[in-house]
C-alpha cells in the first residue's frame, strides 16, 4: 500500500519561496470560483447546488489520489473528517447561509476575519509565537478587504447572518490549522491525501444537505453569458471544479507545509482581490477607486506577512493537533519548519 507520509519541508530547498508561490496559486484559483459560478447561477442553478457540483466534481476528479493514499484513512481518520467537515462543507455551507441573510460584501469581510482569528488561535490556544509581520499583515489585509467589498454600501445587522459568517471564518481557521496538523506527529499524512479525502467527505455532507437529486440540471447542457459573450455552460463548470477547487485545495494545503498557518492565511486574503479583478474582466463588474486602494492594501498585508522573520518556536500546546493525531493520545513531535 502506498505510504502517505509527507516529507519534512525543512529538507526542501527554497521552501519559503515555493510555499509563497503555491499560496498565491491557491488564492488565484480560489478567486475564480465566484466568477465561474455566477453565470451558472444566473442560468438557473441554485447557489447551493452549484456548491455541490463544485465540491462533488472535485472529489470525483481526486478519486485516484484518494485511492493512492488510502492508508491515510487509518493513519489520521480524525484529521480527514475534520478537514472535510470544516475546510470543505463548513466553509461553503456557512458562507451561503450568511449571504442569504446579510449583504455579500459584509459576509465576505467577516469570513476573511479568518487570518486574525487564526493568529489568535495559534498564539493563545496552541501557545506558539507569532511574528509581528504576520499580525500586522493580517490587520492591513482585513482593512483592505473592507475597501475591496465596499462594506459601507450594504451594512445591515442580522444576528443570525453574522453568526453564519463568523462560522465560515472559524471553518477557514480549521482549513489552515488542520492542513498544518496533517504533516505533524508520528503519523504524518501527505497533503494531497488531506485534500482528496477532505473533498470526498465534504461532498457526502453536502449531498445530504443540498439534495441534488431534486435540482434541475438542464442549464448545464445549454449556454451561459459572461460579459455579453455566450459560451457552453460546461466551460465555467469545468473551470470551477478543476481550477477553483481541485487546484486551489491542492496548492493551498501543500503551501501550509512550507509557510506557517498565519502567513498562509494572510496570503489567502488575495483571493478577494483576484475575485474582484476577474469579475471586472470577465463579468463586466467595474472596480471603483476604493476597491483598487483596498486591493493594494491586501497585497501589502500579504507581502508584510510573508516577508517577516519567523518567530522563534517554543514548546507548543496543540490540543486540536493531538485530537487529529488519533485516539492514542500521544503528543506529536514538531519538526522544524520554514515560516
Tab-separated table of C-alpha atoms in Angstrom:
chain	number	residue	atom	x	y	z
A	1	UNK	CA	0.000	0.000	0.000
A	2	UNK	CA	1.316	3.400	-0.918
A	3	UNK	CA	2.539	5.455	2.019
A	4	UNK	CA	1.022	8.897	2.524
A	5	UNK	CA	3.802	10.122	4.760
A	6	UNK	CA	4.811	13.698	3.971
A	7	UNK	CA	8.460	14.615	3.891
A	8	UNK	CA	9.622	17.431	6.126
A	9	UNK	CA	9.573	20.817	4.398
A	10	UNK	CA	12.829	21.715	6.147
A	11	UNK	CA	14.608	19.271	3.835
A	12	UNK	CA	13.406	21.034	0.717
A	13	UNK	CA	15.374	23.906	-0.803
A	14	UNK	CA	13.805	27.364	-1.030
A	15	UNK	CA	10.800	26.108	0.901
A	16	UNK	CA	9.516	29.564	1.811
A	17	UNK	CA	9.651	30.784	-1.780
A	18	UNK	CA	7.915	27.659	-3.046
A	19	UNK	CA	5.308	27.920	-0.295
A	20	UNK	CA	4.568	31.529	-1.175
A	21	UNK	CA	4.213	30.605	-4.839
A	22	UNK	CA	1.806	27.775	-4.033
A	23	UNK	CA	-0.216	30.017	-1.720
A	24	UNK	CA	-0.504	32.622	-4.465
A	25	UNK	CA	-1.617	29.985	-6.979
A	26	UNK	CA	-4.204	28.786	-4.474
A	27	UNK	CA	-5.513	32.310	-3.861
A	28	UNK	CA	-5.770	32.991	-7.602
A	29	UNK	CA	-7.518	29.656	-8.191
A	30	UNK	CA	-9.976	30.149	-5.326
A	31	UNK	CA	-10.602	33.692	-6.516
A	32	UNK	CA	-12.041	32.447	-9.792
A	33	UNK	CA	-14.771	30.369	-8.158
A	34	UNK	CA	-17.322	33.153	-7.915
A	35	UNK	CA	-16.694	34.346	-11.473
A	36	UNK	CA	-17.258	30.818	-12.788
A	37	UNK	CA	-20.251	30.141	-10.553
A	38	UNK	CA	-22.200	33.340	-11.189
A	39	UNK	CA	-23.150	32.582	-14.839
A	40	UNK	CA	-24.343	29.131	-13.755
A	41	UNK	CA	-26.488	30.655	-11.023
A	42	UNK	CA	-27.888	33.224	-13.454
A	43	UNK	CA	-28.708	30.374	-15.854
A	44	UNK	CA	-30.996	28.798	-13.261
A	45	UNK	CA	-28.927	26.663	-10.872
A	46	UNK	CA	-29.320	27.442	-7.174
A	47	UNK	CA	-26.204	28.612	-5.280
A	48	UNK	CA	-26.245	25.534	-3.039
A	49	UNK	CA	-26.434	23.163	-5.983
A	50	UNK	CA	-23.548	24.999	-7.643
A	51	UNK	CA	-21.529	24.446	-4.464
A	52	UNK	CA	-22.460	20.750	-4.504
A	53	UNK	CA	-21.390	20.498	-8.156
A	54	UNK	CA	-18.106	22.177	-7.351
A	55	UNK	CA	-17.182	20.004	-4.381
A	56	UNK	CA	-18.506	16.709	-5.741
A	57	UNK	CA	-16.875	17.218	-9.141
A	58	UNK	CA	-13.561	17.896	-7.439
A	59	UNK	CA	-13.960	14.860	-5.200
A	60	UNK	CA	-14.561	12.631	-8.223
A	61	UNK	CA	-11.534	14.109	-10.010
A	62	UNK	CA	-9.366	13.313	-6.974
A	63	UNK	CA	-10.574	9.730	-6.518
A	64	UNK	CA	-7.293	8.344	-7.959
A	65	UNK	CA	-5.357	10.435	-5.425
A	66	UNK	CA	-7.564	9.182	-2.593
A	67	UNK	CA	-7.054	5.571	-3.681
A	68	UNK	CA	-3.286	6.017	-3.917
A	69	UNK	CA	-3.176	7.422	-0.373
A	70	UNK	CA	-5.914	5.177	1.051
A	71	UNK	CA	-3.803	4.297	4.063
A	72	UNK	CA	-4.369	7.856	5.292
A	73	UNK	CA	-7.843	6.788	6.436
A	74	UNK	CA	-6.238	4.503	9.002
A	75	UNK	CA	-3.389	6.853	9.849
A	76	UNK	CA	-5.375	10.018	10.651
A	77	UNK	CA	-9.140	9.480	10.338
A	78	UNK	CA	-9.967	12.302	12.735
A	79	UNK	CA	-7.947	14.833	10.784
A	80	UNK	CA	-9.515	13.860	7.448
A	81	UNK	CA	-13.013	14.001	8.916
A	82	UNK	CA	-12.325	17.399	10.481
A	83	UNK	CA	-10.928	18.795	7.248
A	84	UNK	CA	-13.935	17.592	5.266
A	85	UNK	CA	-16.430	18.976	7.760
A	86	UNK	CA	-14.719	22.313	8.427
A	87	UNK	CA	-12.492	23.234	5.486
A	88	UNK	CA	-14.867	21.991	2.784
A	89	UNK	CA	-18.501	21.581	3.852
A	90	UNK	CA	-18.424	24.031	6.753
A	91	UNK	CA	-16.953	26.986	4.886
A	92	UNK	CA	-19.299	26.541	1.925
A	93	UNK	CA	-22.493	25.967	3.916
A	94	UNK	CA	-21.909	28.775	6.408
A	95	UNK	CA	-20.967	31.296	3.726
A	96	UNK	CA	-24.023	30.629	1.569
A	97	UNK	CA	-26.279	30.657	4.629
A	98	UNK	CA	-24.779	34.026	5.574
A	99	UNK	CA	-25.321	35.675	2.197
A	100	UNK	CA	-28.966	34.617	2.295
A	101	UNK	CA	-29.425	36.982	5.273
A	102	UNK	CA	-26.767	39.720	5.019
A	103	UNK	CA	-25.065	41.540	2.105
A	104	UNK	CA	-22.426	39.567	0.222
A	105	UNK	CA	-19.759	42.192	0.943
A	106	UNK	CA	-20.377	42.057	4.683
A	107	UNK	CA	-20.339	38.243	4.684
A	108	UNK	CA	-17.099	38.153	2.699
A	109	UNK	CA	-15.408	40.599	5.057
A	110	UNK	CA	-16.474	38.627	8.130
A	111	UNK	CA	-15.343	35.348	6.555
A	112	UNK	CA	-11.934	36.850	5.886
A	113	UNK	CA	-11.524	37.664	9.532
A	114	UNK	CA	-10.166	34.113	9.449
A	115	UNK	CA	-6.467	35.160	9.407
A	116	UNK	CA	-6.742	37.306	12.577
A	117	UNK	CA	-8.753	34.541	14.233
A	118	UNK	CA	-6.083	32.066	13.130
A	119	UNK	CA	-3.376	34.215	14.666
A	120	UNK	CA	-5.344	34.311	17.923
A	121	UNK	CA	-5.774	30.531	17.870
A	122	UNK	CA	-2.086	29.857	17.230
A	123	UNK	CA	-0.963	32.344	19.879
A	124	UNK	CA	-3.441	31.720	22.688
A	125	UNK	CA	-4.578	28.105	22.177
A	126	UNK	CA	-1.525	26.453	20.632
A	127	UNK	CA	0.755	28.876	22.520
A	128	UNK	CA	3.085	29.245	19.569
A	129	UNK	CA	4.847	32.541	18.778
A	130	UNK	CA	3.524	34.806	16.030
A	131	UNK	CA	5.794	37.088	14.032
A	132	UNK	CA	4.938	40.773	14.173
A	133	UNK	CA	4.823	40.878	10.377
A	134	UNK	CA	2.086	38.233	10.240
A	135	UNK	CA	-0.025	40.105	12.802
A	136	UNK	CA	0.430	43.480	11.117
A	137	UNK	CA	-0.119	41.954	7.680
A	138	UNK	CA	-3.411	40.394	8.809
A	139	UNK	CA	-4.676	43.731	10.101
A	140	UNK	CA	-3.690	45.589	6.942
A	141	UNK	CA	-5.195	42.889	4.720
A	142	UNK	CA	-8.539	42.939	6.548
A	143	UNK	CA	-8.649	46.735	6.239
A	144	UNK	CA	-8.034	46.364	2.527
A	145	UNK	CA	-10.787	43.758	2.264
A	146	UNK	CA	-13.262	46.240	3.727
A	147	UNK	CA	-12.444	48.514	0.796
A	148	UNK	CA	-12.478	45.738	-1.809
A	149	UNK	CA	-16.001	44.634	-0.902
A	150	UNK	CA	-17.136	48.242	-0.203
A	151	UNK	CA	-18.675	47.109	3.055
A	152	UNK	CA	-20.144	50.583	3.713
A	153	UNK	CA	-22.559	50.167	0.786
A	154	UNK	CA	-24.580	47.404	2.357
A	155	UNK	CA	-24.208	47.354	6.120
A	156	UNK	CA	-27.150	45.690	7.794
A	157	UNK	CA	-27.166	43.805	11.072
A	158	UNK	CA	-28.780	40.392	11.158
A	159	UNK	CA	-27.556	38.444	14.147
A	160	UNK	CA	-28.092	35.004	12.599
A	161	UNK	CA	-26.465	36.049	9.312
A	162	UNK	CA	-23.460	37.442	11.143
A	163	UNK	CA	-23.163	34.237	13.163
A	164	UNK	CA	-23.155	32.179	9.971
A	165	UNK	CA	-20.423	34.417	8.506
A	166	UNK	CA	-18.379	34.051	11.696
A	167	UNK	CA	-18.905	30.304	11.374
A	168	UNK	CA	-17.370	30.463	7.888
A	169	UNK	CA	-14.410	32.387	9.322
A	170	UNK	CA	-13.908	29.766	12.043
A	171	UNK	CA	-14.104	26.977	9.472
A	172	UNK	CA	-11.469	28.821	7.459
A	173	UNK	CA	-9.236	28.713	10.537
A	174	UNK	CA	-9.785	24.951	10.613
A	175	UNK	CA	-8.592	24.753	6.998
A	176	UNK	CA	-5.141	26.124	7.861
A	177	UNK	CA	-4.795	24.502	11.294
A	178	UNK	CA	-5.705	21.022	10.052
A	179	UNK	CA	-3.604	21.379	6.898
A	180	UNK	CA	-0.658	22.156	9.193
A	181	UNK	CA	-1.532	19.351	11.633
A	182	UNK	CA	-1.537	16.764	8.865
A	183	UNK	CA	2.212	16.918	8.398
A	184	UNK	CA	2.979	16.740	12.115
A	185	UNK	CA	3.142	13.973	14.676
A	186	UNK	CA	4.238	10.372	14.432
A	187	UNK	CA	1.785	9.613	11.620
A	188	UNK	CA	2.007	12.488	9.120
A	189	UNK	CA	-0.288	12.426	6.105
A	190	UNK	CA	0.515	13.612	2.617
A	191	UNK	CA	-1.256	16.958	1.949
A	192	UNK	CA	-2.647	15.516	-1.292
A	193	UNK	CA	-4.458	12.909	0.801
A	194	UNK	CA	-5.829	15.603	3.113
A	195	UNK	CA	-7.286	17.473	0.128
A	196	UNK	CA	-8.666	14.383	-1.621
A	197	UNK	CA	-10.364	12.829	1.390
A	198	UNK	CA	-11.489	16.221	2.695
A	199	UNK	CA	-13.326	16.879	-0.561
A	200	UNK	CA	-14.827	13.385	-0.546
A	201	UNK	CA	-16.153	13.851	2.979
A	202	UNK	CA	-17.365	17.349	2.152
A	203	UNK	CA	-19.186	16.020	-0.909
A	204	UNK	CA	-21.003	13.408	1.180
A	205	UNK	CA	-22.070	16.014	3.750
A	206	UNK	CA	-23.210	18.479	1.089
A	207	UNK	CA	-25.134	15.744	-0.732
A	208	UNK	CA	-27.246	15.151	2.374
A	209	UNK	CA	-27.641	18.902	2.879
A	210	UNK	CA	-28.448	20.053	-0.680
A	211	UNK	CA	-30.381	17.014	-2.068
A	212	UNK	CA	-29.002	17.357	-5.608
A	213	UNK	CA	-31.472	14.802	-7.000
A	214	UNK	CA	-34.155	17.477	-6.607
A	215	UNK	CA	-32.296	20.011	-8.770
A	216	UNK	CA	-32.892	20.841	-12.420
A	217	UNK	CA	-29.502	20.307	-14.046
A	218	UNK	CA	-30.644	21.091	-17.600
A	219	UNK	CA	-28.859	24.508	-17.641
A	220	UNK	CA	-25.539	22.620	-17.792
A	221	UNK	CA	-26.478	21.420	-21.272
A	222	UNK	CA	-27.066	24.939	-22.560
A	223	UNK	CA	-25.157	28.205	-22.775
A	224	UNK	CA	-24.346	30.939	-20.281
A	225	UNK	CA	-23.431	34.585	-20.722
A	226	UNK	CA	-20.191	36.126	-19.471
A	227	UNK	CA	-19.727	39.846	-20.077
A	228	UNK	CA	-22.020	39.760	-23.089
A	229	UNK	CA	-20.482	36.664	-24.649
A	230	UNK	CA	-22.237	33.297	-24.887
A	231	UNK	CA	-20.339	30.086	-24.142
A	232	UNK	CA	-21.210	26.494	-23.194
A	233	UNK	CA	-22.171	26.165	-19.541
A	234	UNK	CA	-19.778	23.242	-19.144
A	235	UNK	CA	-16.784	25.583	-19.594
A	236	UNK	CA	-17.287	27.654	-16.405
A	237	UNK	CA	-18.444	24.467	-14.645
A	238	UNK	CA	-15.200	22.699	-15.545
A	239	UNK	CA	-13.160	25.754	-14.522
A	240	UNK	CA	-14.956	25.900	-11.177
A	241	UNK	CA	-14.295	22.210	-10.490
A	242	UNK	CA	-10.777	21.709	-11.837
A	243	UNK	CA	-9.145	25.096	-11.218
A	244	UNK	CA	-11.145	26.829	-8.482
A	245	UNK	CA	-11.450	23.674	-6.376
A	246	UNK	CA	-9.018	20.864	-7.278
A	247	UNK	CA	-6.007	23.085	-7.987
A	248	UNK	CA	-6.972	25.570	-5.271
A	249	UNK	CA	-7.228	22.997	-2.481
A	250	UNK	CA	-4.151	21.006	-3.524
A	251	UNK	CA	-1.833	24.019	-3.748
A	252	UNK	CA	-3.335	25.654	-0.663
A	253	UNK	CA	-2.888	22.652	1.617
A	254	UNK	CA	0.645	21.976	0.348
A	255	UNK	CA	1.634	25.630	0.823
A	256	UNK	CA	0.875	25.451	4.557
A	257	UNK	CA	3.654	22.853	4.842
A	258	UNK	CA	6.182	25.466	3.721
A	259	UNK	CA	4.702	28.527	5.417
A	260	UNK	CA	3.278	28.941	8.900
A	261	UNK	CA	-0.536	28.802	9.012
A	262	UNK	CA	-0.857	32.532	9.900
A	263	UNK	CA	1.297	33.593	6.949
A	264	UNK	CA	-0.534	31.275	4.557
A	265	UNK	CA	-3.831	32.628	5.887
A	266	UNK	CA	-2.889	36.239	5.211
A	267	UNK	CA	-1.674	35.452	1.687
A	268	UNK	CA	-5.041	33.734	1.094
A	269	UNK	CA	-6.704	37.151	1.502
A	270	UNK	CA	-5.572	37.843	-2.056
A	271	UNK	CA	-8.478	35.643	-3.121
A	272	UNK	CA	-10.874	38.564	-2.632
A	273	UNK	CA	-8.717	40.811	-4.828
A	274	UNK	CA	-8.474	38.154	-7.543
A	275	UNK	CA	-12.228	37.584	-7.385
A	276	UNK	CA	-12.899	41.296	-7.830
A	277	UNK	CA	-10.469	41.675	-10.730
A	278	UNK	CA	-11.815	38.602	-12.528
A	279	UNK	CA	-15.363	39.869	-12.070
A	280	UNK	CA	-14.221	43.145	-13.639
A	281	UNK	CA	-12.598	41.456	-16.649
A	282	UNK	CA	-14.981	38.541	-17.259
A	283	UNK	CA	-18.307	39.768	-15.893
A	284	UNK	CA	-18.062	43.500	-16.532
A	285	UNK	CA	-18.318	44.409	-12.840
A	286	UNK	CA	-16.137	47.513	-12.754
A	287	UNK	CA	-13.795	48.437	-9.936
A	288	UNK	CA	-14.039	51.750	-8.157
A	289	UNK	CA	-11.185	53.727	-6.545
A	290	UNK	CA	-11.910	52.330	-3.039
A	291	UNK	CA	-11.695	48.771	-4.375
A	292	UNK	CA	-8.410	49.452	-6.153
A	293	UNK	CA	-6.990	51.028	-2.988
A	294	UNK	CA	-8.269	48.088	-0.939
A	295	UNK	CA	-6.644	45.616	-3.297
A	296	UNK	CA	-3.314	47.353	-2.834
A	297	UNK	CA	-3.744	47.149	0.948
A	298	UNK	CA	-4.471	43.430	0.767
A	299	UNK	CA	-1.371	42.943	-1.365
A	300	UNK	CA	0.690	44.993	1.099
A	301	UNK	CA	-0.611	42.904	4.004
A	302	UNK	CA	0.278	39.663	2.258
A	303	UNK	CA	3.774	40.900	1.418
A	304	UNK	CA	4.327	42.107	5.006
A	305	UNK	CA	3.279	38.729	6.371
A	306	UNK	CA	5.417	36.552	4.101
A	307	UNK	CA	8.465	38.842	4.316
A	308	UNK	CA	8.546	38.884	8.116
A	309	UNK	CA	11.179	36.995	10.048
A	310	UNK	CA	9.877	33.770	11.580
A	311	UNK	CA	9.105	33.864	15.270
A	312	UNK	CA	11.204	31.611	17.477
A	313	UNK	CA	9.373	28.339	18.032
A	314	UNK	CA	8.649	27.492	21.644
A	315	UNK	CA	7.161	24.410	23.243
A	316	UNK	CA	3.672	24.371	21.742
A	317	UNK	CA	0.431	23.191	23.208
A	318	UNK	CA	-1.724	21.967	20.341
A	319	UNK	CA	-4.893	20.229	21.511
A	320	UNK	CA	-6.532	20.215	18.077
A	321	UNK	CA	-3.472	18.600	16.507
A	322	UNK	CA	-3.367	15.982	19.249
A	323	UNK	CA	-7.027	15.196	18.689
A	324	UNK	CA	-6.458	14.957	14.934
A	325	UNK	CA	-3.499	12.612	15.508
A	326	UNK	CA	-5.799	9.823	16.574
A	327	UNK	CA	-7.046	8.070	19.654
A	328	UNK	CA	-3.649	7.125	21.047
A	329	UNK	CA	-3.387	10.474	22.840
A	330	UNK	CA	0.358	10.721	22.286
A	331	UNK	CA	1.838	14.184	21.996
A	332	UNK	CA	3.025	14.846	18.425
A	333	UNK	CA	6.525	15.911	17.654
A	334	UNK	CA	7.168	19.181	15.847
A	335	UNK	CA	9.879	19.150	13.225
A	336	UNK	CA	11.488	22.420	12.326
A	337	UNK	CA	9.612	24.225	9.612
A	338	UNK	CA	10.230	27.112	7.281
A	339	UNK	CA	7.946	30.019	8.114
